[in-house]
Tab-separated table of C-alpha atoms in Angstrom:
chain	number	residue	atom	x	y	z
A	1	MET	CA	1.305	-0.703	-82.442
A	2	ALA	CA	0.737	2.222	-80.041
A	3	ASP	CA	2.295	2.758	-76.638
A	4	GLU	CA	0.511	4.137	-73.561
A	5	GLY	CA	1.225	7.688	-74.605
A	6	GLY	CA	-0.462	7.190	-77.950
A	7	GLN	CA	2.784	7.394	-79.914
A	8	ALA	CA	3.600	4.820	-82.566
A	9	ALA	CA	5.869	2.172	-81.095
A	10	LYS	CA	9.156	1.716	-82.963
A	11	THR	CA	10.326	-1.510	-81.332
A	12	LEU	CA	9.305	-5.156	-81.529
A	13	ARG	CA	10.314	-6.788	-78.223
A	14	LEU	CA	11.053	-10.493	-78.724
A	15	ALA	CA	11.246	-12.781	-75.683
A	16	VAL	CA	13.900	-15.469	-76.255
A	17	ILE	CA	15.289	-18.189	-74.009
A	18	TYR	CA	18.803	-17.469	-72.784
A	19	ILE	CA	19.909	-21.098	-73.261
A	20	GLU	CA	21.807	-21.672	-76.503
A	21	GLU	CA	19.662	-23.835	-78.802
A	22	PRO	CA	21.197	-23.879	-82.266
A	23	PRO	CA	20.017	-23.870	-84.964
A	24	PHE	CA	16.951	-22.159	-83.453
A	25	VAL	CA	18.643	-19.511	-81.309
A	26	TYR	CA	22.220	-18.838	-80.211
A	27	THR	CA	24.632	-15.930	-79.757
A	28	THR	CA	27.912	-15.168	-81.498
A	29	SER	CA	31.159	-14.156	-79.789
A	30	ASN	CA	29.953	-10.557	-80.193
A	31	SER	CA	26.732	-11.391	-78.301
A	32	GLU	CA	24.666	-11.073	-81.479
A	33	TYR	CA	21.584	-13.266	-81.735
A	34	ARG	CA	21.555	-15.739	-84.597
A	35	GLY	CA	19.510	-18.739	-85.635
A	36	ILE	CA	16.199	-19.557	-87.273
A	37	ILE	CA	14.074	-17.664	-84.739
A	38	PRO	CA	16.090	-14.409	-84.551
A	39	GLU	CA	16.512	-14.248	-88.324
A	40	LEU	CA	12.824	-14.878	-88.939
A	41	ALA	CA	11.953	-12.249	-86.324
A	42	GLN	CA	14.368	-9.848	-88.026
A	43	ALA	CA	12.607	-10.421	-91.335
A	44	LEU	CA	9.216	-9.789	-89.742
A	45	SER	CA	10.347	-6.639	-87.913
A	46	ARG	CA	11.892	-5.367	-91.150
A	47	GLU	CA	8.588	-5.767	-92.993
A	48	LEU	CA	6.723	-4.105	-90.102
A	49	ASN	CA	9.284	-1.269	-90.081
A	50	LEU	CA	10.150	-1.909	-86.436
A	51	GLU	CA	13.463	-2.279	-84.619
A	52	LEU	CA	13.902	-5.720	-83.058
A	53	GLU	CA	14.831	-5.891	-79.369
A	54	TYR	CA	15.767	-9.160	-77.641
A	55	LEU	CA	14.634	-9.950	-74.105
A	56	PRO	CA	16.494	-13.069	-72.858
A	57	MET	CA	14.793	-15.068	-70.112
A	58	PRO	CA	14.164	-18.612	-68.806
A	59	ARG	CA	11.929	-20.840	-70.905
A	60	LYS	CA	9.154	-20.660	-68.299
A	61	GLY	CA	9.164	-16.866	-68.546
A	62	LEU	CA	8.314	-16.603	-72.251
A	63	GLU	CA	4.544	-16.781	-71.885
A	64	GLN	CA	4.489	-14.663	-68.729
A	65	SER	CA	6.459	-11.882	-70.430
A	66	LEU	CA	3.592	-11.503	-72.908
A	67	LEU	CA	0.920	-11.589	-70.234
A	68	ASN	CA	2.571	-8.834	-68.184
A	69	GLY	CA	3.382	-6.710	-71.231
A	70	LYS	CA	7.169	-6.819	-70.925
A	71	ALA	CA	7.452	-8.422	-74.371
A	72	ASP	CA	5.435	-8.068	-77.561
A	73	VAL	CA	6.103	-11.464	-79.064
A	74	THR	CA	7.748	-14.832	-78.584
A	75	TRP	CA	7.993	-18.096	-80.493
A	76	LEU	CA	5.946	-21.112	-79.352
A	77	SER	CA	3.411	-23.704	-80.377
A	78	PRO	CA	-0.174	-23.074	-79.229
A	79	GLU	CA	0.026	-26.565	-77.719
A	80	TRP	CA	2.770	-25.420	-75.332
A	81	VAL	CA	0.872	-22.382	-74.025
A	82	THR	CA	-1.159	-22.366	-70.795
A	83	ASN	CA	-3.175	-19.142	-71.190
A	84	LYS	CA	-4.237	-19.382	-74.831
A	85	GLU	CA	-7.278	-17.130	-74.447
A	86	GLN	CA	-5.088	-14.267	-73.213
A	87	LEU	CA	-2.695	-14.362	-76.167
A	88	ILE	CA	-2.825	-13.987	-79.946
A	89	PHE	CA	-1.238	-16.434	-82.377
A	90	SER	CA	0.002	-15.763	-85.876
A	91	ASP	CA	-0.749	-18.154	-88.694
A	92	PRO	CA	1.487	-21.277	-88.500
A	93	VAL	CA	5.007	-20.585	-89.725
A	94	PHE	CA	6.497	-24.068	-89.967
A	95	MET	CA	6.177	-27.574	-88.561
A	96	TYR	CA	8.236	-28.650	-85.554
A	97	ARG	CA	8.762	-32.417	-85.637
A	98	GLU	CA	10.595	-34.751	-83.257
A	99	PHE	CA	11.944	-38.072	-84.529
A	100	LEU	CA	13.858	-40.978	-83.051
A	101	TYR	CA	17.468	-41.443	-84.200
A	102	SER	CA	19.603	-44.580	-84.070
A	103	LEU	CA	22.856	-46.083	-85.335
A	104	ASN	CA	20.827	-49.032	-86.613
A	105	PRO	CA	17.831	-49.274	-88.964
A	106	PHE	CA	14.426	-49.087	-87.313
A	107	ASN	CA	11.917	-51.934	-87.232
A	108	GLU	CA	9.906	-51.740	-90.453
A	109	SER	CA	6.581	-52.154	-88.657
A	110	GLY	CA	6.402	-48.374	-88.321
A	111	LYS	CA	5.166	-48.725	-84.734
A	112	PRO	CA	6.829	-46.659	-81.974
A	113	LEU	CA	6.336	-49.548	-79.537
A	114	ASP	CA	8.590	-51.752	-81.683
A	115	TRP	CA	11.170	-48.984	-82.008
A	116	LEU	CA	11.297	-48.290	-78.264
A	117	ARG	CA	10.976	-51.717	-76.666
A	118	ASP	CA	13.899	-52.407	-74.267
A	119	LYS	CA	15.781	-49.341	-75.473
A	120	THR	CA	17.465	-46.463	-73.637
A	121	ILE	CA	16.727	-42.953	-74.936
A	122	CYS	CA	18.938	-39.906	-74.394
A	123	LEU	CA	16.801	-36.872	-73.507
A	124	ARG	CA	17.337	-33.328	-72.249
A	125	GLU	CA	16.958	-33.170	-68.480
A	126	ASP	CA	15.066	-29.853	-68.559
A	127	TYR	CA	12.523	-30.806	-71.242
A	128	GLN	CA	9.156	-32.539	-71.208
A	129	TYR	CA	8.418	-35.430	-73.589
A	130	PRO	CA	4.682	-36.199	-73.415
A	131	SER	CA	4.823	-38.492	-76.457
A	132	LEU	CA	7.269	-40.767	-74.593
A	133	ASP	CA	5.821	-40.704	-71.073
A	134	ARG	CA	3.592	-43.747	-71.500
A	135	PHE	CA	6.524	-45.862	-72.669
A	136	PHE	CA	8.486	-44.957	-69.550
A	137	VAL	CA	5.524	-45.545	-67.229
A	138	ASP	CA	4.973	-48.985	-68.773
A	139	ASN	CA	8.715	-49.783	-68.545
A	140	VAL	CA	8.918	-50.269	-72.291
A	141	ALA	CA	11.947	-47.965	-72.505
A	142	ARG	CA	14.249	-46.094	-70.130
A	143	ALA	CA	15.189	-42.407	-70.239
A	144	VAL	CA	18.783	-41.225	-69.891
A	145	LYS	CA	18.576	-37.536	-68.926
A	146	VAL	CA	21.530	-35.347	-69.896
A	147	SER	CA	22.506	-31.686	-69.651
A	148	SER	CA	21.411	-29.261	-72.357
A	149	GLN	CA	25.102	-28.426	-72.886
A	150	VAL	CA	25.907	-31.913	-74.208
A	151	ALA	CA	25.420	-32.764	-77.896
A	152	LEU	CA	23.010	-35.702	-77.898
A	153	VAL	CA	24.424	-37.135	-81.115
A	154	THR	CA	27.837	-37.608	-79.484
A	155	LEU	CA	26.216	-39.680	-76.729
A	156	LEU	CA	24.587	-41.861	-79.362
A	157	LEU	CA	27.944	-42.395	-81.071
A	158	LYS	CA	29.510	-43.317	-77.718
A	159	LYS	CA	26.628	-45.780	-77.181
A	160	ARG	CA	25.534	-44.119	-73.955
A	161	CYS	CA	21.995	-44.762	-75.208
A	162	ASP	CA	20.292	-46.697	-77.977
A	163	LEU	CA	18.127	-43.880	-79.313
A	164	LEU	CA	17.762	-40.117	-79.414
A	165	ASN	CA	14.524	-38.157	-79.482
A	166	MET	CA	15.239	-34.866	-81.200
A	167	ASN	CA	13.830	-32.168	-83.432
A	168	GLU	CA	14.730	-32.825	-87.065
A	169	HIS	CA	16.451	-29.463	-87.625
A	170	ARG	CA	18.460	-29.797	-84.421
A	171	ALA	CA	19.546	-33.316	-85.391
A	172	ILE	CA	20.687	-32.271	-88.857
A	173	TRP	CA	22.543	-29.295	-87.367
A	174	GLU	CA	24.399	-31.483	-84.836
A	175	ILE	CA	25.349	-34.094	-87.432
A	176	ASN	CA	26.680	-31.463	-89.828
A	177	SER	CA	28.324	-29.212	-87.230
A	178	LEU	CA	30.179	-32.115	-85.621
A	179	GLY	CA	31.258	-33.484	-88.990
A	180	ILE	CA	29.772	-36.898	-88.260
A	181	GLU	CA	30.336	-39.302	-91.136
A	182	ARG	CA	28.775	-42.417	-89.639
A	183	LYS	CA	25.279	-43.157	-90.903
A	184	VAL	CA	22.525	-42.125	-88.476
A	185	TRP	CA	19.056	-43.553	-89.044
A	186	ARG	CA	15.807	-41.672	-88.454
A	187	SER	CA	12.411	-43.166	-87.645
A	188	SER	CA	10.054	-43.256	-90.620
A	189	LYS	CA	7.581	-40.959	-88.885
A	190	PRO	CA	7.764	-38.367	-86.093
A	191	LEU	CA	6.774	-39.140	-82.528
A	192	GLU	CA	5.504	-35.606	-82.127
A	193	GLU	CA	4.707	-32.727	-84.446
A	194	THR	CA	3.261	-29.304	-83.870
A	195	GLU	CA	3.005	-26.026	-85.763
A	196	LEU	CA	5.156	-23.177	-84.489
A	197	THR	CA	3.853	-19.623	-84.514
A	198	PHE	CA	4.704	-16.170	-83.300
A	199	VAL	CA	2.711	-15.478	-80.137
A	200	PHE	CA	1.768	-11.862	-79.351
A	201	ASN	CA	0.279	-10.062	-76.391
A	202	LYS	CA	-3.304	-8.816	-76.705
A	203	LYS	CA	-2.266	-5.271	-77.633
A	204	TRP	CA	-1.350	-6.602	-81.074
A	205	GLN	CA	-4.892	-7.654	-81.958
A	206	THR	CA	-5.385	-4.953	-84.594
A	207	LYS	CA	-1.994	-5.682	-86.196
A	208	MET	CA	-2.404	-9.418	-86.764
A	209	ALA	CA	-3.765	-9.162	-90.303
A	210	GLN	CA	-0.624	-7.269	-91.311
A	211	VAL	CA	1.623	-9.665	-89.363
A	212	ASN	CA	0.121	-12.683	-91.123
A	213	GLN	CA	0.357	-10.992	-94.505
A	214	GLU	CA	4.068	-10.279	-93.987
A	215	LEU	CA	4.744	-13.822	-92.738
A	216	SER	CA	2.985	-15.235	-95.784
A	217	GLU	CA	5.212	-13.168	-98.065
A	218	ILE	CA	8.362	-14.229	-96.162
A	219	LYS	CA	7.368	-17.840	-96.781
A	220	ARG	CA	6.237	-17.322	-100.391
A	221	SER	CA	9.435	-15.513	-101.371
A	222	GLY	CA	11.609	-18.396	-100.171
A	223	GLU	CA	13.205	-16.348	-97.397
A	224	LEU	CA	11.999	-18.721	-94.664
A	225	SER	CA	13.414	-21.765	-96.474
A	226	ALA	CA	16.718	-19.955	-96.978
A	227	ILE	CA	16.911	-19.086	-93.267
A	228	ILE	CA	16.368	-22.719	-92.270
A	229	LYS	CA	18.823	-24.112	-94.821
A	230	THR	CA	21.540	-21.644	-93.862
A	231	ASN	CA	21.231	-22.361	-90.160
A	232	ILE	CA	21.415	-26.131	-90.433
A	233	HIS	CA	24.395	-25.874	-92.807
A	234	LEU	CA	22.776	-27.654	-95.725
A	235	SER	CA	22.244	-26.486	-99.279
A	236	LEU	CA	19.071	-28.564	-99.391
A	237	LEU	CA	16.795	-30.020	-96.738
A	238	PRO	CA	16.541	-33.824	-96.842
A	239	ASN	CA	13.423	-35.422	-98.237
A	240	PRO	CA	10.948	-35.692	-95.311
A	241	LYS	CA	10.511	-39.394	-96.117
A	242	SER	CA	14.233	-40.100	-95.793
A	243	THR	CA	15.156	-42.448	-92.970
A	244	LYS	CA	18.917	-42.043	-92.927
A	245	PHE	CA	21.594	-39.375	-93.156
A	246	ASP	CA	24.724	-40.061	-95.172
């Protein structure tokens, strides 16, 4: 990467949301960034021989920071981006999947309509849930919006809602971090899934072959799997077909 003066850039500027979202991104008491995203970005910057710099900002500012050149890279799904043609996406890094969670087994029909009928669902008040919108519009289910500072799993245990809609890694992290021993059931299939990538500004066009090569090696070597496992506090990820957590 070259800066405007033609000198080789030494820094990789990563735009991150300033809201704590473990296990994806959070800060320690020493204000150090930790989590799946920072540690993966650290691995990539190491392989590119660049120093990683964090640029905290609101969620809505991530894409704009790339467009105006303030940041080099952020972490998003192409499906969440508005100006796709103005940005560059790495090869997919891993799958982001959202499941329903319950204290009771799910209907074996495997149909979301049967899972959601006449149920309340705890959701983050500042998030969008396109896969659930039609169920709310049709009055099949009712949303209970809560602050991002509240652990959704605790609301489920207190029976503030019948179901949770949550990313699988986030759910496992909450269950393990809170030491929850009660069995929590997961729907047999995700309501939404998308591939997450690193998203770069256009100036990185000539570097993308190298970026993708380094990401492929990070995955092949097992480093990506180790980062995920460490951050959700498990020695092994559950079988994707599992429908309960013990």
